Coordinates of C-alpha atoms in Angstrom, one line a residue:
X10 CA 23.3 -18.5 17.0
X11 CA 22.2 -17.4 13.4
X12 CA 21.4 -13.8 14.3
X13 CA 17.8 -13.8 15.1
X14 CA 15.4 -13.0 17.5
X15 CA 13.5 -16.1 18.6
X16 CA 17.3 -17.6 19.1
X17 CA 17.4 -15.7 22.9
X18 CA 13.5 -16.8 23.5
X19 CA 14.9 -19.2 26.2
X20 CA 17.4 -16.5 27.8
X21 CA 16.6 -14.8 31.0
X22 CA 17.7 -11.7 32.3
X23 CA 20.0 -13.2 35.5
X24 CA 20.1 -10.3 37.7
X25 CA 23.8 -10.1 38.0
X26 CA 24.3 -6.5 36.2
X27 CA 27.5 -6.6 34.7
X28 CA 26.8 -10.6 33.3
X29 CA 23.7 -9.1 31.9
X30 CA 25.6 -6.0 30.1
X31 CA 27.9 -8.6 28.7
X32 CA 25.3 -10.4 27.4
X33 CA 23.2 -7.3 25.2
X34 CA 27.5 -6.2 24.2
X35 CA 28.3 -10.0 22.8
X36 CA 24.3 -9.8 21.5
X37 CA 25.0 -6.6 19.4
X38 CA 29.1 -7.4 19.4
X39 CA 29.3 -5.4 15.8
X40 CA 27.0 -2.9 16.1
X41 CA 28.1 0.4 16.8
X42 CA 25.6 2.5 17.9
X43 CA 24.7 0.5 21.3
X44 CA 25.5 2.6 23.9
X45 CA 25.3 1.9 27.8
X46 CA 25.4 4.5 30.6
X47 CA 25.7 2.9 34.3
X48 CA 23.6 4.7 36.7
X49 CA 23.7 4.8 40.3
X50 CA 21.3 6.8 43.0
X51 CA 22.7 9.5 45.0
X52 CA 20.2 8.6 48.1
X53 CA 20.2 5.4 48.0
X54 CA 22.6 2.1 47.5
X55 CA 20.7 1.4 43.4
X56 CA 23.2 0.3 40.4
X57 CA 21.8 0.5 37.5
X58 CA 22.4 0.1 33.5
X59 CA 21.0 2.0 30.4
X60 CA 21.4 0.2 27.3
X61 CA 19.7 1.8 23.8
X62 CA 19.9 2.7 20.0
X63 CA 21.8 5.8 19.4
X64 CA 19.7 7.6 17.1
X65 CA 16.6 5.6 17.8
X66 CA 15.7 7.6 21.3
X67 CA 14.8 11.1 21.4
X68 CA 17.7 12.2 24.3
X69 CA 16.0 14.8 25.6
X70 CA 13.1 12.8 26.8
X71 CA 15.4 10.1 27.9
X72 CA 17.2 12.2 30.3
X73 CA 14.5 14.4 31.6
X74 CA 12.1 11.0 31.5
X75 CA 14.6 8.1 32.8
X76 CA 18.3 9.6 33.8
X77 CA 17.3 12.2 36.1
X78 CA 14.8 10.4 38.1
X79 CA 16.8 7.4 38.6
X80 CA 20.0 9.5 40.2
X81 CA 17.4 11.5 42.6
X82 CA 15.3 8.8 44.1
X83 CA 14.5 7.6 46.8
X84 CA 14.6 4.5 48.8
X85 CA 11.3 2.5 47.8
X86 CA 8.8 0.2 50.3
X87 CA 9.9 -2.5 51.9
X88 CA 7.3 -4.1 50.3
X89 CA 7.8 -3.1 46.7
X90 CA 10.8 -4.0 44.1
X91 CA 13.2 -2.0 42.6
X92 CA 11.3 -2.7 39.6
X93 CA 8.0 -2.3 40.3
X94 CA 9.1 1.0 42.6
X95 CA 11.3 2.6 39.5
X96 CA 8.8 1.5 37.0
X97 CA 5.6 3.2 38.7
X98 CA 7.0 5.7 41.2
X99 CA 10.4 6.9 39.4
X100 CA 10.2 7.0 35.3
X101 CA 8.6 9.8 34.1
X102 CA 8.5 8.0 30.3
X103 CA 4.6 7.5 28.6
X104 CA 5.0 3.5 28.8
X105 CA 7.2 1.4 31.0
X106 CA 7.1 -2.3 31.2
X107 CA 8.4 -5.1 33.0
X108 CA 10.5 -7.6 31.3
X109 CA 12.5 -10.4 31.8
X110 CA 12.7 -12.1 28.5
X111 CA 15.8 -12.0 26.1
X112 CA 13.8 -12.1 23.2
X113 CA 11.3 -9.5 24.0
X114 CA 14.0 -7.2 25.4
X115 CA 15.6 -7.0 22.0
X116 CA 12.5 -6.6 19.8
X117 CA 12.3 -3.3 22.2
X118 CA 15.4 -2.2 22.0
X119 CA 15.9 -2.5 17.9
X120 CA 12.4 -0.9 18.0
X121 CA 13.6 2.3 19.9
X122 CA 13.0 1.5 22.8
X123 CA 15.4 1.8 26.1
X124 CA 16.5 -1.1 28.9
X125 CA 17.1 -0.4 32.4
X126 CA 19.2 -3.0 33.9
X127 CA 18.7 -3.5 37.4
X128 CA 21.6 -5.0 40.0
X129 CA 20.4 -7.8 41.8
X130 CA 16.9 -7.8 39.5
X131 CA 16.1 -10.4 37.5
X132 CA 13.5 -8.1 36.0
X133 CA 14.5 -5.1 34.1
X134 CA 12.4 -2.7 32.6
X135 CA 11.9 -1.4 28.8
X136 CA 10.9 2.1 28.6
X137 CA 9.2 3.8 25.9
X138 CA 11.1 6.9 24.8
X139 CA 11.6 6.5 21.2
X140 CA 12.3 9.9 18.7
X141 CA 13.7 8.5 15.3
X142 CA 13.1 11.3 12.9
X143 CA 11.0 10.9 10.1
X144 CA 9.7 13.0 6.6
X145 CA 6.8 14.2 7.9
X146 CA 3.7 14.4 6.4
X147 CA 3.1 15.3 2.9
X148 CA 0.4 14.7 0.1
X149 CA 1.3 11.6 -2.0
X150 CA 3.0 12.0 -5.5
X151 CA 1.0 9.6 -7.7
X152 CA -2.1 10.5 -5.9
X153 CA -2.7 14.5 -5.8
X154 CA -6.6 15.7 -5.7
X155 CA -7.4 19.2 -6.3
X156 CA -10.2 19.2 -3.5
X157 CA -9.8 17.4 -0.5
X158 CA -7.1 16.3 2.4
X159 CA -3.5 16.8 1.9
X160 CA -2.2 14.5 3.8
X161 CA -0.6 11.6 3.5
X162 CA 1.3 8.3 5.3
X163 CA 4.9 8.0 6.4
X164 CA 7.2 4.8 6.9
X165 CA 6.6 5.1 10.7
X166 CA 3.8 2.9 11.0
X167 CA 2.1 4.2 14.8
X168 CA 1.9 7.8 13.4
X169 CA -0.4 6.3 10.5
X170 CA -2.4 4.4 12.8
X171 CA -2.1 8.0 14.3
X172 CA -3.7 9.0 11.1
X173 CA -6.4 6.8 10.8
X174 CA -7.9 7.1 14.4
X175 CA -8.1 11.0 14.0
X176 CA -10.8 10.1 10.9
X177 CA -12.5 7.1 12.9
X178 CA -12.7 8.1 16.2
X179 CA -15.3 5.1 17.3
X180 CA -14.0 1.8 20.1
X181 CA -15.2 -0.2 17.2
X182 CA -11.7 0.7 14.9
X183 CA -9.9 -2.8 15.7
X184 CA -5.5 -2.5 15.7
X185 CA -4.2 -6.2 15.6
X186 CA -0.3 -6.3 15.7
X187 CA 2.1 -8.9 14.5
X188 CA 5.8 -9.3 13.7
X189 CA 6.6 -10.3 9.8
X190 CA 10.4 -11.5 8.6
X191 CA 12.8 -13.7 10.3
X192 CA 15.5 -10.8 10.1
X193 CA 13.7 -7.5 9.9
X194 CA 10.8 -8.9 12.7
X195 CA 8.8 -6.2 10.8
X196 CA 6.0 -4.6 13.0
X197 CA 2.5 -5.3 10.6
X198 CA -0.8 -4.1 11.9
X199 CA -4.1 -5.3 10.7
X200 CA -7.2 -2.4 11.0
X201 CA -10.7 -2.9 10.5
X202 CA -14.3 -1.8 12.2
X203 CA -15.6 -4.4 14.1
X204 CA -18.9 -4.5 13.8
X205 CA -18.7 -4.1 10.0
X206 CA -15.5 -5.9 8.3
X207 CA -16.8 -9.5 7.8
X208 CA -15.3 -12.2 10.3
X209 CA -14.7 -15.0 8.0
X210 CA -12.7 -12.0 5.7
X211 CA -11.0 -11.4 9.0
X212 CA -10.2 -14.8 9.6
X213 CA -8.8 -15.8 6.0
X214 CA -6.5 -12.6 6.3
X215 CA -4.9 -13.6 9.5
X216 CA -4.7 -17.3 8.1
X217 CA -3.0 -16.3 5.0
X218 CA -0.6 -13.9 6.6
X219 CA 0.5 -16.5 9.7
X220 CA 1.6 -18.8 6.4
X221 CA 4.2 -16.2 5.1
X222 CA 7.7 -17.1 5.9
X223 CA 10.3 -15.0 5.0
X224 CA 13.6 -13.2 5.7
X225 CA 12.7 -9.7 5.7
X226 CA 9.1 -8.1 5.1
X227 CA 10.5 -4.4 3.5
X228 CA 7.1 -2.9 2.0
X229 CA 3.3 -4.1 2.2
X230 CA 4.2 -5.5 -1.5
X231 CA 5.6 -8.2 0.2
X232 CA 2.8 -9.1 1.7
X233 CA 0.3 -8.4 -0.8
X234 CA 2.2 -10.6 -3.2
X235 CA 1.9 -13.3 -1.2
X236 CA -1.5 -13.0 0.3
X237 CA -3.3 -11.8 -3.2
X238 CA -5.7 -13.9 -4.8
X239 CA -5.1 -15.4 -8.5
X240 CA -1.1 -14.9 -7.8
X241 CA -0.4 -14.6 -11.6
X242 CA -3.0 -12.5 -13.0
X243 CA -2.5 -9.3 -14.4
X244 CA -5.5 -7.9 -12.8
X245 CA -5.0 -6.7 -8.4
X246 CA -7.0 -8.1 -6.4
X247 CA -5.0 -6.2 -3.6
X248 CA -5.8 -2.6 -3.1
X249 CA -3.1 0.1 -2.7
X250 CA -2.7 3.6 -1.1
X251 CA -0.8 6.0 0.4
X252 CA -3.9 8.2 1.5
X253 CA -5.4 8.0 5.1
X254 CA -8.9 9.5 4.1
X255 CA -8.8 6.5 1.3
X256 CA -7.9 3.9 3.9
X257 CA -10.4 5.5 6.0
X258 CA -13.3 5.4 3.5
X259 CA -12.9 1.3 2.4
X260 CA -12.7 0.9 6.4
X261 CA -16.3 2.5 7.0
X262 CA -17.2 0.2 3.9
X263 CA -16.0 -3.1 5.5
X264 CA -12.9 -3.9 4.3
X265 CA -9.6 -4.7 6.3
X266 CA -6.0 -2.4 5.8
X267 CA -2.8 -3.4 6.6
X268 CA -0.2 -0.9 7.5
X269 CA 2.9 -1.7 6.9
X270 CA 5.7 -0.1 9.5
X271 CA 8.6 1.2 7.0
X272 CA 6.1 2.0 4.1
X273 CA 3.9 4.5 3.1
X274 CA 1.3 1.9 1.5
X275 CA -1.1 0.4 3.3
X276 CA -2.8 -2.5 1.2
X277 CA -6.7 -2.8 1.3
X278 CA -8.4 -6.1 1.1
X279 CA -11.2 -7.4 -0.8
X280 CA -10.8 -5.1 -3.5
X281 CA -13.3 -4.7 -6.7
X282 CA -12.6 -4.7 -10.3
X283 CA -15.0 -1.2 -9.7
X284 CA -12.5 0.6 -7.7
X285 CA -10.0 0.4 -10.5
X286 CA -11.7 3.5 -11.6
X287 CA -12.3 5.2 -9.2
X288 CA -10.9 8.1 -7.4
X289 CA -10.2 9.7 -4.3
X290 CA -11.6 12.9 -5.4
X291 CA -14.8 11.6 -6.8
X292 CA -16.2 11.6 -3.3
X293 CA -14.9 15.2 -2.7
X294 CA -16.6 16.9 -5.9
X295 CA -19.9 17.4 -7.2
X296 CA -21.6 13.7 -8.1
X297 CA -22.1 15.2 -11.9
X298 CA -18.8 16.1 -12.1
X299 CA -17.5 12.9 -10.4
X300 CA -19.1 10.7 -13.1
X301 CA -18.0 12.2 -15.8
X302 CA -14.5 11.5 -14.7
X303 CA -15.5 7.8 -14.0
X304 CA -16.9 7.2 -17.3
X305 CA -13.9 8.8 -18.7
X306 CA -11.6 6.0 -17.2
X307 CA -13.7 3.7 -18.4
X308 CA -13.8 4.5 -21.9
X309 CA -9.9 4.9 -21.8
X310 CA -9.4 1.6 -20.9
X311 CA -11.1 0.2 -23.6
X312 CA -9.3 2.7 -25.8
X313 CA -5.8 1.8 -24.0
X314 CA -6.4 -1.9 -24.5
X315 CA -8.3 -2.5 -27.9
X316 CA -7.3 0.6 -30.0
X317 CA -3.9 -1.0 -31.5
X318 CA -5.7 -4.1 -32.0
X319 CA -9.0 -2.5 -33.8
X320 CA -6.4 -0.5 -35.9
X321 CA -4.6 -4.0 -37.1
X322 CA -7.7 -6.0 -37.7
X323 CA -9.1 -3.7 -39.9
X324 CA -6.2 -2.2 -41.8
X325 CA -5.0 -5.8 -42.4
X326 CA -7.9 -7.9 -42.6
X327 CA -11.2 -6.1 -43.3
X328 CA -10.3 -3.1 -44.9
X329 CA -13.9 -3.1 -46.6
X330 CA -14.9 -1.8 -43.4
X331 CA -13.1 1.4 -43.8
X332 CA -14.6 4.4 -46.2
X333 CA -12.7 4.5 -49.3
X334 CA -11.6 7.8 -48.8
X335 CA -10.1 7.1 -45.6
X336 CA -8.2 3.4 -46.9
X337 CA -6.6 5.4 -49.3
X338 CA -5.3 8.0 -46.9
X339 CA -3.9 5.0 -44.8
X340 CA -2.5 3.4 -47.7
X341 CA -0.6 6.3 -48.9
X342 CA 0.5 7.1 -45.5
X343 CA 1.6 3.6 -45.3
X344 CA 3.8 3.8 -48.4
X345 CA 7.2 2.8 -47.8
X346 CA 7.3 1.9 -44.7
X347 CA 9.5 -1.3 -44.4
X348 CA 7.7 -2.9 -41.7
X349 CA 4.7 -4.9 -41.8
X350 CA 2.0 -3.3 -39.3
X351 CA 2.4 -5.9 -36.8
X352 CA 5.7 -5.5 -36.1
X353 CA 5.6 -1.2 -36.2
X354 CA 2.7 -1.4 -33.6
X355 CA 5.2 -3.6 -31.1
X356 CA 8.1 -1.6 -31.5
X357 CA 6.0 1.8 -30.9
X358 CA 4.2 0.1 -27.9
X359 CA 7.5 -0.9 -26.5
X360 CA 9.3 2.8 -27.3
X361 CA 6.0 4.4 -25.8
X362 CA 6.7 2.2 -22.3
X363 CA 10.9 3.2 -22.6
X364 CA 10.1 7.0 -22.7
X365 CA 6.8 6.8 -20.1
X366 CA 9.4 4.7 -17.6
X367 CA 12.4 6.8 -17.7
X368 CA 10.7 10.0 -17.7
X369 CA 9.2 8.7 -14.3
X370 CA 12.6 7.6 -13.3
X371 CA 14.4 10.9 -14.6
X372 CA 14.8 13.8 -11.9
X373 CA 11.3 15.9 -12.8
X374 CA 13.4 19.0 -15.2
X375 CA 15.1 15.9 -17.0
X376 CA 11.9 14.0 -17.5
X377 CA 9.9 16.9 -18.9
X378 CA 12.8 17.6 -21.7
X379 CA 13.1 13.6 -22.2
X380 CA 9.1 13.6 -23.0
X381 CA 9.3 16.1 -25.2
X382 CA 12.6 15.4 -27.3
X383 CA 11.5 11.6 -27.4
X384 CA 7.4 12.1 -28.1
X385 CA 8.3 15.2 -30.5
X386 CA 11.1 15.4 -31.9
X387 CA 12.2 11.5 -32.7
X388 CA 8.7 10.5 -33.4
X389 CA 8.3 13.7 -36.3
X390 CA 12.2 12.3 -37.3
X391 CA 11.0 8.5 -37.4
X392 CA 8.0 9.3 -39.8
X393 CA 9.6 11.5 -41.9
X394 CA 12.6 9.1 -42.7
X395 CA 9.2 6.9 -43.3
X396 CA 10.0 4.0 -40.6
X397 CA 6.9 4.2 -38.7
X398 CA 3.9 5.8 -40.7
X399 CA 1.8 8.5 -39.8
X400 CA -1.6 6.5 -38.9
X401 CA 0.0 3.9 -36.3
X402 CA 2.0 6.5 -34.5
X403 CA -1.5 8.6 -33.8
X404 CA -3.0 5.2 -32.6
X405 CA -0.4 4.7 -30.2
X406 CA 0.5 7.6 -28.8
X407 CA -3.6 8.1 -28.3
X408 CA -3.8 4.4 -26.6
X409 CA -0.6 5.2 -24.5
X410 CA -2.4 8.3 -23.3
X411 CA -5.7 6.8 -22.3
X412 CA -3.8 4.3 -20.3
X413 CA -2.3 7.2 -18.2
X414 CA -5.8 7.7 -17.1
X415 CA -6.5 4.3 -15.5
X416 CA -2.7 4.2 -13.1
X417 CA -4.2 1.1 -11.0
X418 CA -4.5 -0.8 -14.3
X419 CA -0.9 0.1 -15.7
X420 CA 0.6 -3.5 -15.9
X421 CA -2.8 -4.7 -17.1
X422 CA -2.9 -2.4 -20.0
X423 CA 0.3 -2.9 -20.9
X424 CA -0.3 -6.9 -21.1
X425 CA -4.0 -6.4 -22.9
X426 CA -2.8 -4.5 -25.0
X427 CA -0.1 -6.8 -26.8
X428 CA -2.6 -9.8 -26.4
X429 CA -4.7 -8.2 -28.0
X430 CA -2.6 -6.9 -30.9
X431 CA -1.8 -10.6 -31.2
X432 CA -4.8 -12.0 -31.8
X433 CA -5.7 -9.7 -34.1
X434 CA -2.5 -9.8 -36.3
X435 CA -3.5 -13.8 -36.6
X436 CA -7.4 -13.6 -37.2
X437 CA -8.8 -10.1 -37.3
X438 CA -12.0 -8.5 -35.9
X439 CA -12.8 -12.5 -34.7
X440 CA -9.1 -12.7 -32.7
X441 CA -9.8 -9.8 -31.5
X442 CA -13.4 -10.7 -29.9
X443 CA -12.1 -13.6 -28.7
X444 CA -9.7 -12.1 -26.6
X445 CA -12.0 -9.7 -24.9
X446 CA -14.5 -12.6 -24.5
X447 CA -11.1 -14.2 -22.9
X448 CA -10.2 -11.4 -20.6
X449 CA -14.1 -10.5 -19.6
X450 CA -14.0 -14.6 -18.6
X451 CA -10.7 -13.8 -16.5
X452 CA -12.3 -10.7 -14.9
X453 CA -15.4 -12.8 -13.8
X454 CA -13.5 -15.5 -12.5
X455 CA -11.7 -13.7 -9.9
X456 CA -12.4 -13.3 -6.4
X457 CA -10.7 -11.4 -3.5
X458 CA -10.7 -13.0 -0.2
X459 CA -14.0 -14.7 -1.2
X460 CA -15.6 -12.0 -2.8
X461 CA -16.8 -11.6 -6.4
X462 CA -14.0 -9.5 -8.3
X463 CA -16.5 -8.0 -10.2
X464 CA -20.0 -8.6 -7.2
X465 CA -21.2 -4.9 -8.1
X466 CA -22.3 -5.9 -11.7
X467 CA -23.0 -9.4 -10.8
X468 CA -25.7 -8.2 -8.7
X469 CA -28.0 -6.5 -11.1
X470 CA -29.4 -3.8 -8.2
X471 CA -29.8 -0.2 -8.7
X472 CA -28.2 -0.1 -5.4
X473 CA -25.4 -2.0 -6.0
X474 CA -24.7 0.2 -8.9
X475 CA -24.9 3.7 -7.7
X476 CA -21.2 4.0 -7.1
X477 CA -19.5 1.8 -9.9
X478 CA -20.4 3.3 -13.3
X479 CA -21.4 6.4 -12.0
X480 CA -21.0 8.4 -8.7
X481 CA -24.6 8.9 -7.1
X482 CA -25.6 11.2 -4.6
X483 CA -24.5 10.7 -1.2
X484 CA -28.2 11.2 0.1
X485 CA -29.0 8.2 -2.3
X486 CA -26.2 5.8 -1.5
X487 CA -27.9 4.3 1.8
X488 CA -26.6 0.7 1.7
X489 CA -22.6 -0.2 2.3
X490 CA -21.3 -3.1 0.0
X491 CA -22.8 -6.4 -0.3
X492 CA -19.8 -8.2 1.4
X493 CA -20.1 -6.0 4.6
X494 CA -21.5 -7.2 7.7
X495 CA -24.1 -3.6 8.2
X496 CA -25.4 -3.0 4.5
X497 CA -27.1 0.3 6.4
X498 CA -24.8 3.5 5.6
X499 CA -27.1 6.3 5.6
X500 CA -29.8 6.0 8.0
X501 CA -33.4 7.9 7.1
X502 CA -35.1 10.0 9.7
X503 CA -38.7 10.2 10.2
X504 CA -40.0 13.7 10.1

């Protein structure tokens, strides 16, 4: 046996008790929190077995729910089983079911569930009685709103499901569930609203997720790695929350979640080149306000990505294009510095990452005093010993901060940015419009689960546009996305 699941698909329970104990004990030989507790009825001639996960059951409900029943019962029909009687008549637990199979037995029991072995039964029963503890529910770190819902998901997967059908409580919210990872056997649930997700989107998802085969499935990365569109670029063509009203909103739009059990992060699919910029509390503030905000991220992504590289190009190359007031400023600035410009903007781009990572990866007091000793006090330090000048440093620190504005774009900033720089250290302003040209090219190009990465703006429609640059009026945003199945969101009543 190599330790997995599907090994014991072909195993039966035999209905001799204590051959069947033996079994689970040799099953789970080195794991020490199996426990089994015999039973037997105080009316009537019934030997039974409990076998479960210490720490996985909630004990309480397992002996009000199973223990006590079974050692007060009664003698059953003549025409009913043992496990038909204890399993309908007996157990007071929310979900019993009849099993017989090895296999599915186990999933159950490493699941939290509990088995009741039955003497002379080749049928036992699995009983639902599960209490793990988990963190409870708390808004997300990286994704705080100042108006709005608080909440957000946990690793137990069924209480976000929980989640979810509190916001969409319709028949039409479809639950598909699957097992991921030949080890972990990692319970994956798709969601989606039936009459509007598309069903060849539907399709391709499932297809693309049967073809995964791996040892252990951990966090939805997993899967979205492997599922994603355009594998190697930069851009994600995956989305990723940890917010049930989020998940919630891209369902009534269409698209498809995937909740993960063990994870916070559910992972949306398609997802736009648009929704890089927006946010979850666009939709809860006042349209104005909301746009603002989205033209903001906008703007800073540009800045984020090109600012360095402008900066290069024209300090270096086309300095004609500068006032002469200000050339001379950057020139005296510049004087004595060791390093060619280039090589100054790397090193600060790099430095800027070191000091944005670990002051994530710091405990929150350290990280604040890191920022400021780092940002402060050794940047003032580096330009007045005159190793970095004065100009580059202001460019980026001011293109590091414009990329902590755009968070879903993070890695793609940080790439853009040094391509960029490139390009314009070799050939100027020209490098430098090539590689936008490049990247828009890239963007384009991309697709997600066969839908335009970038459909809103291909599709030159004041309706498609209404919530991509700007954030329009709910009573103006009647029509749903063009990949969804019912375009109709807002229905108009005749007065």
């Amino acid at each position: 046996m190599s330790g997995q699941v599907s090994d014991y698909k072909s195993f039966s329970i035999c209905g001799d008790i204590e051959k069947d104990i033996s079994l689970f004990k040799e099953i789970f030989k080195k794991d020490a929190v199996l426990r089994v507790k015999r039973l037997n009825s105080n009316k009537i001639p019934l030997k039974c077995a409990l076998i479960y996960m210490d720490g996985m059951v909630d004990s309480e409900q397992l002996n009000d729910a199973v223990i006590r029943p079974v050692l007060l019962c009664g003698a059953p029909n003549e025409d009913t089983t043992l496990a038909e009687y204890l399993g309908t008549q007996v157990l007071f637990a929310r979900d019993v079911k009849q099993n017989g199979n090895v296999a599915k037995i186990i999933e159950g029991i490493i699941y939290g569930e509990a088995l009741l072995l039955i003497d002379g039964s080749t049928i036992a029963l699995t009983i639902d009685v599960k209490g793990w503890r988990t963190r409870g529910i708390k808004e997300p770190e990286d994704e705080r709103v100042l108006q709005g819902p608080r909440e957000g998901f946990e690793e137990a997967a069924l209480l976000n499901l929980a989640m979810l059908r509190r916001r969409l409580q319709t028949p039409d919210f479809c639950v598909e569930m699957l097992r991921l990872g030949r080890r972990t056997n990692t319970l994956v649930f798709i969601c989606y609203l039936g009459t509007l997700a598309n069903e060849k989107t539907v399709a391709e998802l499932q297809k693309r997720i049967s073809k995964i085969d791996i040892d252990g499935v951990l966090d939805s990365n997993y899967i979205a790695e492997q599922i994603r569109d355009s594998k190697y670029s930069v851009f994600k063509t995956t989305g990723s929350t940890e917010r049930p009203d989020t998940v919630a909103a891209r369902l009534l739009e269409g698209r498809i979640a995937i909740v993960v059990d063990g994870t916070p992060v559910v992972v949306t699919v398609p997802y736009l080149f648009s929704e890089n910029f927006q946010s979850d509390e666009d939709y809860y503030l006042n349209f104005l306000v909301s746009s603002v905000g989205r033209i903001l991220r906008m703007l800073c992504f540009f800045i984020a990505i090109s600012l360095p590289a402008i900066f290069i190009a024209i300090s270096v190359f086309h300095r004609e294009l500068l006032p002469t007031s200000l050339a001379i400023a950057i020139s005296e600035l510049r004087g004595g510095v060791p390093f060619s410009p280039l090589t100054e903007c790397i090193v600060l781009i790099f430095v800027f990452e070191i000091l944005k990572e670990t002051g994530v990866r710091m405990p929150q007091s350290l990280g604040h005093a890191l920022s400021i000793v780092g940002g402060l006090v050794v940047g003032q330090a580096a330009v007045d010993a005159r190793i970095i000048s004065t100009p580059m440093l202001i460019i980026i620190a001011l293109s590091g901060i414009s990329g902590l504005m755009i968070p879903r774009l993070k890695g793609a900033v940080f790439y853009l940015r040094i391509l960029l720089v490139l390009l314009s250290a070799l050939f100027g302003l020209y490098g430098f419009i090539a590689g936008i040209s490049v990247i828009l090219m890239h963007i384009i190009s991309l697709t997600s689960f066969g839908t335009d990465y970038t459909v809103s703006l291909r599709r030159i429609e004041f309706q498609s546009l209404k919530d991509v640059f700007l954030r329009a009026p709910w009573s103006t945003m009647k029509l749903r996305p063009f990949f969804n199945r019912n375009k109709t969101r807002l229905e108009v009543k005749q007065k």
